[in-house]
PDB file of C-alpha atoms in Angstrom:
ATOM      1  CA  MET A   1      68.025  -1.273  41.131  1.00 72.00           C
ATOM      2  CA  SER A   2      70.836   0.649  40.796  1.00 85.00           C
ATOM      3  CA  GLU A   3      73.923  -0.100  38.736  1.00 87.00           C
ATOM      4  CA  ASN A   4      77.353   1.853  39.762  1.00 88.00           C
ATOM      5  CA  GLY A   5      74.388   4.224  41.051  1.00 89.00           C
ATOM      6  CA  ARG A   6      72.773   4.984  38.083  1.00 93.00           C
ATOM      7  CA  PRO A   7      69.405   3.660  36.728  1.00 94.00           C
ATOM      8  CA  GLY A   8      69.898   0.507  34.489  1.00 93.00           C
ATOM      9  CA  THR A   9      68.282  -1.524  32.047  1.00 94.00           C
ATOM     10  CA  GLN A  10      67.264  -3.700  34.680  1.00 93.00           C
ATOM     11  CA  HIS A  11      65.204  -0.698  36.491  1.00 93.00           C
ATOM     12  CA  LEU A  12      63.986   0.685  32.799  1.00 96.00           C
ATOM     13  CA  HIS A  13      61.941  -2.739  32.580  1.00 96.00           C
ATOM     14  CA  TYR A  14      60.634  -2.728  35.661  1.00 95.00           C
ATOM     15  CA  TYR A  15      58.505   0.332  35.906  1.00 96.00           C
ATOM     16  CA  LEU A  16      58.130  -0.089  32.196  1.00 97.00           C
ATOM     17  CA  GLU A  17      56.239  -2.964  32.699  1.00 97.00           C
ATOM     18  CA  ARG A  18      53.550  -1.546  35.434  1.00 96.00           C
ATOM     19  CA  ALA A  19      53.101   1.112  32.844  1.00 97.00           C
ATOM     20  CA  ARG A  20      52.000  -1.747  29.864  1.00 98.00           C
ATOM     21  CA  GLY A  21      49.766  -3.052  32.567  1.00 97.00           C
ATOM     22  CA  GLY A  22      47.844   0.099  33.156  1.00 96.00           C
ATOM     23  CA  ALA A  23      49.277   2.455  35.967  1.00 96.00           C
ATOM     24  CA  GLY A  24      47.883   5.627  35.877  1.00 96.00           C
ATOM     25  CA  MET A  25      50.662   7.308  37.800  1.00 97.00           C
ATOM     26  CA  ILE A  26      54.207   5.620  38.621  1.00 97.00           C
ATOM     27  CA  VAL A  27      56.486   7.204  41.534  1.00 96.00           C
ATOM     28  CA  VAL A  28      59.654   5.767  40.961  1.00 95.00           C
ATOM     29  CA  GLU A  29      61.798   4.562  44.075  1.00 88.00           C
ATOM     30  CA  PRO A  30      63.663   7.362  45.981  1.00 89.00           C
ATOM     31  CA  GLN A  31      66.391   9.475  45.234  1.00 92.00           C
ATOM     32  CA  PRO A  32      68.523  10.460  48.164  1.00 94.00           C
ATOM     33  CA  VAL A  33      68.479  13.971  48.056  1.00 96.00           C
ATOM     34  CA  HIS A  34      71.848  14.716  50.142  1.00 94.00           C
ATOM     35  CA  ASP A  35      74.814  12.652  50.586  1.00 92.00           C
ATOM     36  CA  THR A  36      74.349  11.792  54.272  1.00 92.00           C
ATOM     37  CA  ALA A  37      70.939  10.552  52.979  1.00 90.00           C
ATOM     38  CA  VAL A  38      71.814   7.195  51.155  1.00 89.00           C
ATOM     39  CA  LEU A  39      70.149   4.456  52.949  1.00 84.00           C
ATOM     40  CA  THR A  40      70.911   1.619  50.683  1.00 84.00           C
ATOM     41  CA  ARG A  41      73.798  -0.078  48.610  1.00 82.00           C
ATOM     42  CA  GLY A  42      71.233  -0.067  45.468  1.00 84.00           C
ATOM     43  CA  ASN A  43      70.801   3.741  46.119  1.00 89.00           C
ATOM     44  CA  PHE A  44      71.298   6.280  43.577  1.00 91.00           C
ATOM     45  CA  ARG A  45      73.765   8.964  42.957  1.00 90.00           C
ATOM     46  CA  PRO A  46      72.909  11.900  45.471  1.00 90.00           C
ATOM     47  CA  ASP A  47      73.279  15.174  43.843  1.00 91.00           C
ATOM     48  CA  ASP A  48      74.745  14.192  40.354  1.00 94.00           C
ATOM     49  CA  ASP A  49      73.500  14.776  36.895  1.00 96.00           C
ATOM     50  CA  ALA A  50      74.970  11.354  36.061  1.00 96.00           C
ATOM     51  CA  VAL A  51      71.941  10.380  36.774  1.00 96.00           C
ATOM     52  CA  ILE A  52      69.657  11.892  34.466  1.00 97.00           C
ATOM     53  CA  PRO A  53      70.475  10.214  31.019  1.00 97.00           C
ATOM     54  CA  GLY A  54      69.204   6.516  32.721  1.00 96.00           C
ATOM     55  CA  PHE A  55      66.027   8.154  34.272  1.00 97.00           C
ATOM     56  CA  ARG A  56      65.458   9.818  31.066  1.00 98.00           C
ATOM     57  CA  ARG A  57      65.225   6.356  29.422  1.00 98.00           C
ATOM     58  CA  ILE A  58      62.829   5.340  31.884  1.00 97.00           C
ATOM     59  CA  THR A  59      60.264   8.611  31.455  1.00 98.00           C
ATOM     60  CA  GLU A  60      60.321   8.718  28.131  1.00 98.00           C
ATOM     61  CA  ALA A  61      59.177   4.753  27.589  1.00 98.00           C
ATOM     62  CA  CYS A  62      56.862   4.769  30.389  1.00 98.00           C
ATOM     63  CA  LYS A  63      55.677   7.891  29.342  1.00 98.00           C
ATOM     64  CA  ALA A  64      55.291   6.459  25.836  1.00 98.00           C
ATOM     65  CA  GLU A  65      52.547   3.872  27.501  1.00 98.00           C
ATOM     66  CA  GLY A  66      50.477   6.640  28.802  1.00 97.00           C
ATOM     67  CA  ALA A  67      51.664   6.722  32.439  1.00 98.00           C
ATOM     68  CA  VAL A  68      52.548  10.027  34.470  1.00 98.00           C
ATOM     69  CA  MET A  69      56.123  10.240  36.026  1.00 98.00           C
ATOM     70  CA  VAL A  70      57.197  11.013  39.597  1.00 98.00           C
ATOM     71  CA  GLN A  71      60.318  10.594  41.528  1.00 97.00           C
ATOM     72  CA  GLN A  72      59.973  10.359  45.313  1.00 96.00           C
ATOM     73  CA  LEU A  73      62.793  12.596  46.638  1.00 97.00           C
ATOM     74  CA  TYR A  74      63.990  11.360  50.785  1.00 94.00           C
ATOM     75  CA  HIS A  75      66.575  11.926  53.702  1.00 95.00           C
ATOM     76  CA  VAL A  76      65.395   9.480  56.544  1.00 91.00           C
ATOM     77  CA  GLY A  77      67.075  11.580  59.100  1.00 93.00           C
ATOM     78  CA  GLN A  78      68.137  10.342  62.519  1.00 91.00           C
ATOM     79  CA  HIS A  79      67.238   6.569  61.108  1.00 88.00           C
ATOM     80  CA  GLY A  80      69.920   6.637  58.420  1.00 86.00           C
ATOM     81  CA  ASP A  81      72.542   3.979  57.478  1.00 84.00           C
ATOM     82  CA  ALA A  82      76.259   5.590  58.500  1.00 82.00           C
ATOM     83  CA  ASP A  83      77.502   1.824  57.462  1.00 81.00           C
ATOM     84  CA  LEU A  84      76.424   2.575  54.142  1.00 80.00           C
ATOM     85  CA  SER A  85      76.474   6.617  53.858  1.00 82.00           C
ATOM     86  CA  TYR A  86      79.779   6.585  55.202  1.00 84.00           C
ATOM     87  CA  ARG A  87      78.562   9.714  56.765  1.00 86.00           C
ATOM     88  CA  PRO A  88      76.787  11.053  60.211  1.00 88.00           C
ATOM     89  CA  ASN A  89      73.230  10.741  60.121  1.00 92.00           C
ATOM     90  CA  TRP A  90      71.964  13.983  59.855  1.00 95.00           C
ATOM     91  CA  SER A  91      68.551  15.146  62.570  1.00 96.00           C
ATOM     92  CA  PRO A  92      66.900  17.904  63.415  1.00 97.00           C
ATOM     93  CA  SER A  93      68.466  17.712  67.561  1.00 97.00           C
ATOM     94  CA  GLY A  94      70.404  14.214  67.512  1.00 95.00           C
ATOM     95  CA  MET A  95      67.919  11.764  68.869  1.00 92.00           C
ATOM     96  CA  PRO A  96      68.975   8.168  67.955  1.00 89.00           C
ATOM     97  CA  SER A  97      67.392   6.187  65.350  1.00 83.00           C
ATOM     98  CA  TYR A  98      65.083   3.792  67.903  1.00 77.00           C
ATOM     99  CA  HIS A  99      64.978   1.542  64.391  1.00 71.00           C
ATOM    100  CA  ASP A 100      69.319   0.561  65.168  1.00 71.00           C
ATOM    101  CA  SER A 101      72.141   1.143  67.007  1.00 74.00           C
ATOM    102  CA  ASP A 102      73.125   4.354  65.082  1.00 78.00           C
ATOM    103  CA  GLY A 103      73.256   7.963  67.288  1.00 87.00           C
ATOM    104  CA  SER A 104      72.699  11.083  64.833  1.00 93.00           C
ATOM    105  CA  HIS A 105      73.731  14.854  64.757  1.00 95.00           C
ATOM    106  CA  ALA A 106      72.263  17.641  65.282  1.00 97.00           C
ATOM    107  CA  LEU A 107      71.966  20.083  62.405  1.00 98.00           C
ATOM    108  CA  ARG A 108      73.906  23.318  62.657  1.00 98.00           C
ATOM    109  CA  ALA A 109      71.707  25.948  60.878  1.00 97.00           C
ATOM    110  CA  SER A 110      73.786  25.989  57.958  1.00 98.00           C
ATOM    111  CA  GLU A 111      73.656  22.631  57.376  1.00 98.00           C
ATOM    112  CA  ILE A 112      69.493  22.735  57.407  1.00 98.00           C
ATOM    113  CA  GLU A 113      69.718  25.536  54.609  1.00 98.00           C
ATOM    114  CA  ASP A 114      72.310  22.660  52.403  1.00 97.00           C
ATOM    115  CA  LEU A 115      69.326  20.102  52.814  1.00 98.00           C
ATOM    116  CA  ILE A 116      66.902  22.455  51.444  1.00 98.00           C
ATOM    117  CA  GLN A 117      69.105  23.492  48.459  1.00 98.00           C
ATOM    118  CA  GLY A 118      70.017  19.445  47.846  1.00 97.00           C
ATOM    119  CA  TYR A 119      66.230  18.792  47.996  1.00 98.00           C
ATOM    120  CA  ILE A 120      65.496  21.932  45.280  1.00 98.00           C
ATOM    121  CA  ARG A 121      68.567  20.357  42.961  1.00 98.00           C
ATOM    122  CA  ALA A 122      67.524  16.751  43.169  1.00 97.00           C
ATOM    123  CA  ALA A 123      64.116  18.024  41.798  1.00 98.00           C
ATOM    124  CA  GLU A 124      65.313  20.360  39.043  1.00 98.00           C
ATOM    125  CA  ARG A 125      67.254  17.090  38.093  1.00 97.00           C
ATOM    126  CA  CYS A 126      64.118  15.097  38.093  1.00 98.00           C
ATOM    127  CA  ARG A 127      62.848  17.864  35.576  1.00 98.00           C
ATOM    128  CA  LYS A 128      66.129  17.585  33.786  1.00 98.00           C
ATOM    129  CA  ALA A 129      65.350  13.749  33.094  1.00 98.00           C
ATOM    130  CA  GLY A 130      61.324  14.212  32.130  1.00 98.00           C
ATOM    131  CA  PHE A 131      59.978  13.537  35.347  1.00 98.00           C
ATOM    132  CA  ASP A 132      56.247  15.342  35.649  1.00 98.00           C
ATOM    133  CA  GLY A 133      57.243  15.732  39.226  1.00 98.00           C
ATOM    134  CA  VAL A 134      58.253  14.941  42.155  1.00 98.00           C
ATOM    135  CA  GLU A 135      56.659  13.326  45.933  1.00 98.00           C
ATOM    136  CA  VAL A 136      58.263  14.959  49.147  1.00 98.00           C
ATOM    137  CA  TRP A 137      58.766  12.257  50.963  1.00 96.00           C
ATOM    138  CA  ALA A 138      57.599  13.024  54.567  1.00 96.00           C
ATOM    139  CA  ALA A 139      56.259  10.041  55.881  1.00 92.00           C
ATOM    140  CA  TYR A 140      57.414   6.959  58.495  1.00 89.00           C
ATOM    141  CA  HIS A 141      59.301   9.437  60.434  1.00 90.00           C
ATOM    142  CA  SER A 142      61.553  10.420  57.697  1.00 93.00           C
ATOM    143  CA  LEU A 143      63.815  13.910  58.321  1.00 97.00           C
ATOM    144  CA  ILE A 144      60.896  16.327  57.060  1.00 98.00           C
ATOM    145  CA  GLU A 145      58.454  14.837  59.622  1.00 97.00           C
ATOM    146  CA  GLN A 146      61.059  14.907  62.330  1.00 96.00           C
ATOM    147  CA  PHE A 147      61.312  18.355  62.660  1.00 98.00           C
ATOM    148  CA  TRP A 148      57.397  18.081  62.760  1.00 97.00           C
ATOM    149  CA  ARG A 149      57.169  15.873  65.773  1.00 96.00           C
ATOM    150  CA  PRO A 150      57.857  18.272  69.012  1.00 96.00           C
ATOM    151  CA  TRP A 151      59.428  14.364  70.208  1.00 95.00           C
ATOM    152  CA  SER A 152      62.255  14.205  67.379  1.00 95.00           C
ATOM    153  CA  ASN A 153      62.947  18.315  67.237  1.00 98.00           C
ATOM    154  CA  ARG A 154      63.792  20.045  70.529  1.00 98.00           C
ATOM    155  CA  ARG A 155      65.159  22.471  68.640  1.00 98.00           C
ATOM    156  CA  THR A 156      64.635  26.506  70.480  1.00 97.00           C
ATOM    157  CA  ASP A 157      66.103  28.294  67.288  1.00 97.00           C
ATOM    158  CA  GLU A 158      63.661  29.342  63.814  1.00 98.00           C
ATOM    159  CA  TRP A 159      63.640  25.549  62.994  1.00 98.00           C
ATOM    160  CA  GLY A 160      61.748  24.386  66.768  1.00 98.00           C
ATOM    161  CA  GLY A 161      59.176  25.205  69.069  1.00 97.00           C
ATOM    162  CA  SER A 162      55.856  26.811  67.670  1.00 98.00           C
ATOM    163  CA  LEU A 163      54.320  24.451  65.280  1.00 97.00           C
ATOM    164  CA  GLU A 164      54.738  26.955  61.973  1.00 97.00           C
ATOM    165  CA  ASN A 165      58.548  26.883  63.207  1.00 98.00           C
ATOM    166  CA  ARG A 166      58.095  23.206  62.926  1.00 98.00           C
ATOM    167  CA  MET A 167      56.645  23.039  59.359  1.00 98.00           C
ATOM    168  CA  ARG A 168      59.257  25.942  58.139  1.00 98.00           C
ATOM    169  CA  PHE A 169      62.000  23.343  56.602  1.00 98.00           C
ATOM    170  CA  GLY A 170      58.924  21.535  54.456  1.00 98.00           C
ATOM    171  CA  ARG A 171      57.839  24.486  53.573  1.00 98.00           C
ATOM    172  CA  ARG A 172      61.384  26.131  52.252  1.00 98.00           C
ATOM    173  CA  ILE A 173      61.717  22.488  50.470  1.00 98.00           C
ATOM    174  CA  VAL A 174      58.138  22.932  49.062  1.00 98.00           C
ATOM    175  CA  ASP A 175      58.354  26.420  48.391  1.00 98.00           C
ATOM    176  CA  GLY A 176      61.969  26.006  46.343  1.00 98.00           C
ATOM    177  CA  ILE A 177      60.535  23.155  43.947  1.00 98.00           C
ATOM    178  CA  ARG A 178      57.880  25.075  43.160  1.00 98.00           C
ATOM    179  CA  GLN A 179      59.758  28.232  42.462  1.00 98.00           C
ATOM    180  CA  ALA A 180      62.716  26.303  40.870  1.00 98.00           C
ATOM    181  CA  CYS A 181      60.668  24.032  38.805  1.00 98.00           C
ATOM    182  CA  GLY A 182      57.656  26.153  37.542  1.00 97.00           C
ATOM    183  CA  GLU A 183      53.745  25.818  37.978  1.00 97.00           C
ATOM    184  CA  ASP A 184      53.332  22.819  35.725  1.00 97.00           C
ATOM    185  CA  PHE A 185      55.603  20.279  37.896  1.00 98.00           C
ATOM    186  CA  ILE A 186      53.444  17.904  39.847  1.00 98.00           C
ATOM    187  CA  ILE A 187      54.774  18.114  43.965  1.00 98.00           C
ATOM    188  CA  GLY A 188      53.285  15.466  46.130  1.00 98.00           C
ATOM    189  CA  LEU A 189      53.585  14.944  49.644  1.00 98.00           C
ATOM    190  CA  SER A 190      53.673  11.667  51.431  1.00 96.00           C
ATOM    191  CA  ALA A 191      52.786  11.409  54.833  1.00 94.00           C
ATOM    192  CA  SER A 192      51.794   8.646  57.200  1.00 91.00           C
ATOM    193  CA  HIS A 193      49.899   7.957  60.210  1.00 89.00           C
ATOM    194  CA  ALA A 194      51.632   5.761  63.177  1.00 82.00           C
ATOM    195  CA  GLU A 195      48.685   4.823  65.430  1.00 77.00           C
ATOM    196  CA  LYS A 196      50.906   1.904  67.242  1.00 78.00           C
ATOM    197  CA  ASP A 197      54.252   4.665  67.951  1.00 81.00           C
ATOM    198  CA  PRO A 198      53.654   5.837  71.483  1.00 83.00           C
ATOM    199  CA  VAL A 199      55.284   9.402  70.240  1.00 87.00           C
ATOM    200  CA  ALA A 200      53.351  10.091  66.941  1.00 88.00           C
ATOM    201  CA  LEU A 201      51.368  13.212  66.029  1.00 92.00           C
ATOM    202  CA  SER A 202      47.944  12.468  66.588  1.00 92.00           C
ATOM    203  CA  LEU A 203      45.884  12.196  63.879  1.00 92.00           C
ATOM    204  CA  ASP A 204      44.202  15.999  64.491  1.00 94.00           C
ATOM    205  CA  ASP A 205      47.696  17.213  64.258  1.00 95.00           C
ATOM    206  CA  MET A 206      48.307  15.454  61.374  1.00 94.00           C
ATOM    207  CA  THR A 207      45.795  16.725  59.492  1.00 96.00           C
ATOM    208  CA  GLU A 208      46.498  20.573  60.790  1.00 97.00           C
ATOM    209  CA  ILE A 209      50.296  20.322  59.464  1.00 97.00           C
ATOM    210  CA  LEU A 210      49.049  18.491  56.176  1.00 97.00           C
ATOM    211  CA  CYS A 211      46.083  21.344  55.918  1.00 97.00           C
ATOM    212  CA  GLY A 212      48.315  23.862  56.319  1.00 97.00           C
ATOM    213  CA  TYR A 213      50.964  22.895  53.566  1.00 97.00           C
ATOM    214  CA  ASP A 214      47.937  22.378  51.491  1.00 97.00           C
ATOM    215  CA  ALA A 215      46.751  25.943  51.833  1.00 96.00           C
ATOM    216  CA  THR A 216      49.758  27.123  50.346  1.00 95.00           C
ATOM    217  CA  GLY A 217      48.593  25.947  46.929  1.00 96.00           C
ATOM    218  CA  HIS A 218      52.028  24.316  46.081  1.00 97.00           C
ATOM    219  CA  VAL A 219      51.164  20.833  46.443  1.00 98.00           C
ATOM    220  CA  ASP A 220      49.092  18.836  44.271  1.00 98.00           C
ATOM    221  CA  TYR A 221      48.702  15.695  46.092  1.00 98.00           C
ATOM    222  CA  ILE A 222      49.015  14.578  49.212  1.00 97.00           C
ATOM    223  CA  SER A 223      49.793  10.517  49.958  1.00 94.00           C
ATOM    224  CA  CYS A 224      48.687   8.967  52.904  1.00 91.00           C
ATOM    225  CA  GLY A 225      50.300   5.612  53.927  1.00 88.00           C
ATOM    226  CA  SER A 226      50.815   4.089  57.676  1.00 81.00           C
ATOM    227  CA  GLY A 227      53.304   3.289  60.127  1.00 76.00           C
ATOM    228  CA  SER A 228      56.686   4.869  60.877  1.00 74.00           C
ATOM    229  CA  TYR A 229      60.713   3.571  61.906  1.00 79.00           C
ATOM    230  CA  ILE A 230      58.925   3.166  65.536  1.00 78.00           C
ATOM    231  CA  ASP A 231      55.769   1.675  64.565  1.00 75.00           C
ATOM    232  CA  TYR A 232      57.912  -0.292  61.766  1.00 66.00           C
ATOM    233  CA  ASP A 233      55.436  -2.965  61.530  1.00 64.00           C
ATOM    234  CA  ARG A 234      52.605  -1.083  59.750  1.00 66.00           C
ATOM    235  CA  VAL A 235      54.947   0.361  56.848  1.00 69.00           C
ATOM    236  CA  MET A 236      54.729  -2.576  54.953  1.00 73.00           C
ATOM    237  CA  PRO A 237      51.818  -3.939  56.918  1.00 72.00           C
ATOM    238  CA  THR A 238      51.361  -8.102  56.831  1.00 71.00           C
ATOM    239  CA  PHE A 239      48.302 -10.393  56.404  1.00 74.00           C
ATOM    240  CA  VAL A 240      47.588  -9.586  60.460  1.00 72.00           C
ATOM    241  CA  HIS A 241      46.930  -5.875  59.608  1.00 71.00           C
ATOM    242  CA  GLY A 242      43.392  -5.303  58.130  1.00 71.00           C
ATOM    243  CA  GLU A 243      42.578  -3.200  54.675  1.00 76.00           C
ATOM    244  CA  LYS A 244      43.144   0.142  53.860  1.00 74.00           C
ATOM    245  CA  LEU A 245      45.041   1.262  57.049  1.00 70.00           C
ATOM    246  CA  SER A 246      45.424   4.874  55.792  1.00 83.00           C
ATOM    247  CA  ALA A 247      41.181   5.022  55.647  1.00 83.00           C
ATOM    248  CA  ASP A 248      41.544   7.588  58.773  1.00 88.00           C
ATOM    249  CA  LEU A 249      43.804   9.986  57.114  1.00 92.00           C
ATOM    250  CA  THR A 250      42.588  10.091  54.024  1.00 91.00           C
ATOM    251  CA  ARG A 251      38.750  10.298  55.171  1.00 91.00           C
ATOM    252  CA  ARG A 252      39.684  13.342  57.617  1.00 93.00           C
ATOM    253  CA  LEU A 253      41.745  15.210  54.742  1.00 95.00           C
ATOM    254  CA  LYS A 254      39.184  14.821  52.155  1.00 95.00           C
ATOM    255  CA  THR A 255      36.669  17.060  53.967  1.00 93.00           C
ATOM    256  CA  GLN A 256      39.542  19.846  54.906  1.00 95.00           C
ATOM    257  CA  VAL A 257      41.858  20.539  52.112  1.00 96.00           C
ATOM    258  CA  SER A 258      40.765  22.772  49.632  1.00 94.00           C
ATOM    259  CA  HIS A 259      44.129  22.272  46.147  1.00 95.00           C
ATOM    260  CA  ALA A 260      45.503  19.038  46.793  1.00 97.00           C
ATOM    261  CA  VAL A 261      44.159  15.462  45.948  1.00 97.00           C
ATOM    262  CA  VAL A 262      44.388  13.066  48.614  1.00 96.00           C
ATOM    263  CA  THR A 263      45.587   9.605  47.880  1.00 94.00           C
ATOM    264  CA  ALA A 264      45.219   6.390  49.729  1.00 91.00           C
ATOM    265  CA  GLU A 265      48.191   3.514  49.959  1.00 89.00           C
ATOM    266  CA  SER A 266      48.402   1.582  53.089  1.00 78.00           C
ATOM    267  CA  GLN A 267      47.091  -1.915  52.566  1.00 81.00           C
ATOM    268  CA  ILE A 268      45.071  -1.553  48.773  1.00 84.00           C
ATOM    269  CA  ARG A 269      45.463  -5.050  47.997  1.00 83.00           C
ATOM    270  CA  THR A 270      42.444  -5.821  46.056  1.00 87.00           C
ATOM    271  CA  PRO A 271      40.140  -3.854  43.278  1.00 91.00           C
ATOM    272  CA  ASP A 272      37.456  -4.431  45.831  1.00 89.00           C
ATOM    273  CA  ASN A 273      39.435  -2.012  48.486  1.00 87.00           C
ATOM    274  CA  ALA A 274      39.964   0.739  46.091  1.00 90.00           C
ATOM    275  CA  GLU A 275      36.493   0.675  44.612  1.00 92.00           C
ATOM    276  CA  SER A 276      35.231   1.262  48.393  1.00 90.00           C
ATOM    277  CA  MET A 277      37.126   4.057  48.846  1.00 90.00           C
ATOM    278  CA  LEU A 278      36.848   5.864  46.012  1.00 92.00           C
ATOM    279  CA  ARG A 279      32.855   5.555  45.786  1.00 94.00           C
ATOM    280  CA  ALA A 280      32.941   6.338  49.603  1.00 92.00           C
ATOM    281  CA  GLN A 281      35.024   9.617  48.576  1.00 93.00           C
ATOM    282  CA  GLU A 282      37.523   8.619  50.834  1.00 93.00           C
ATOM    283  CA  ALA A 283      40.217   9.491  48.426  1.00 94.00           C
ATOM    284  CA  ASP A 284      40.806  10.235  45.112  1.00 95.00           C
ATOM    285  CA  LEU A 285      43.273   8.510  44.266  1.00 94.00           C
ATOM    286  CA  VAL A 286      44.531   4.942  45.683  1.00 94.00           C
ATOM    287  CA  SER A 287      48.101   3.688  44.980  1.00 92.00           C
ATOM    288  CA  VAL A 288      48.903  -0.281  44.691  1.00 91.00           C
ATOM    289  CA  VAL A 289      52.371  -1.385  45.048  1.00 89.00           C
ATOM    290  CA  ARG A 290      52.825  -4.961  46.200  1.00 88.00           C
ATOM    291  CA  GLY A 291      49.583  -5.693  44.415  1.00 90.00           C
ATOM    292  CA  GLN A 292      51.377  -4.197  41.349  1.00 92.00           C
ATOM    293  CA  ILE A 293      54.948  -6.288  42.070  1.00 92.00           C
ATOM    294  CA  ALA A 294      52.802  -9.481  42.824  1.00 93.00           C
ATOM    295  CA  ASP A 295      50.906  -8.415  39.085  1.00 95.00           C
ATOM    296  CA  PRO A 296      52.632  -5.532  36.556  1.00 96.00           C
ATOM    297  CA  PHE A 297      49.169  -5.980  35.008  1.00 97.00           C
ATOM    298  CA  TRP A 298      46.837  -5.288  37.659  1.00 93.00           C
ATOM    299  CA  GLY A 299      45.653  -2.030  36.481  1.00 94.00           C
ATOM    300  CA  ARG A 300      44.788  -2.971  33.316  1.00 96.00           C
ATOM    301  CA  LYS A 301      43.264  -6.165  34.328  1.00 96.00           C
ATOM    302  CA  VAL A 302      40.603  -4.179  36.177  1.00 94.00           C
ATOM    303  CA  THR A 303      39.615  -1.685  33.494  1.00 93.00           C
ATOM    304  CA  GLU A 304      38.877  -4.521  31.132  1.00 96.00           C
ATOM    305  CA  ASN A 305      37.321  -6.304  34.118  1.00 95.00           C
ATOM    306  CA  ARG A 306      38.921  -9.576  34.437  1.00 96.00           C
ATOM    307  CA  ASP A 307      39.455  -8.943  38.278  1.00 93.00           C
ATOM    308  CA  ASP A 308      39.360 -13.015  38.736  1.00 94.00           C
ATOM    309  CA  ASP A 309      43.067 -13.456  36.512  1.00 96.00           C
ATOM    310  CA  ILE A 310      44.497 -10.345  39.096  1.00 94.00           C
ATOM    311  CA  ARG A 311      47.651 -12.632  41.093  1.00 94.00           C
ATOM    312  CA  GLY A 312      46.626 -11.552  44.023  1.00 89.00           C
ATOM    313  CA  CYS A 313      48.997  -9.566  46.623  1.00 86.00           C
ATOM    314  CA  ILE A 314      49.039 -11.751  49.785  1.00 86.00           C
ATOM    315  CA  SER A 315      50.544  -9.211  51.994  1.00 84.00           C
ATOM    316  CA  CYS A 316      53.382 -12.144  53.309  1.00 84.00           C
TER     317      CYS A 316
END
């Protein structure tokens, strides 16, 4: 929803309606952290302070309504769109996307350092724009998860091979943001479990990795989705899928993390879905995205016991 790469009036009112509708925390549309991360024509300008005034209008308006404001930071790596970024797609080992016809460029060590600094600069820009924190996007086999997976990370240097090495890229990003933005700045980490993806990390592997990030004490919440760019139908699951698709991962994490709170975000369409997960202590928070597109006042209606007035999402 950008206007010439900057947040505009339409973008402001899209989020303000959800803040007025009772959303406790709003995670704003992702910011590309580097010019190779541009994915759509509507993306915001990467690495450009020109976006700060527009975002500040959004954060000030929504925080006045009581919402906590967080922005996603992303890079999709080998799944990028060179037709829109006008740059080669960057990835750990030069693997093709399999989501479309594009190939990718295997990152040099100096380019990895450039990307890490891109994430940190983007987080600092968010802080200047009034965001309470950022969500570092590692879901759906995006760039950070591409480093995690041995299938997409075939490097033999310090960025590949052992689990410690494969986690290094994401760890450097999270640690760098914490150092640059301070202890009172929220850092979230998004992840997803892709059970139908033939080369995906197992549930055990994903749990071990996320617990490793939790152990740093620098990750305040972990948001769990479903699917990947290879298991794509579960990224935005339609009505043919069941409810609460991320419950297996959130249930595991709830028993093992010691610092981060755990958010469930996939196919939670109804108040009953949300309440059942919280009541069973399968998650600490729930994220309702398409439900609040169908009805921006979803949250307020729930707190006012007006569930029957909610315009429901049918996952079409």
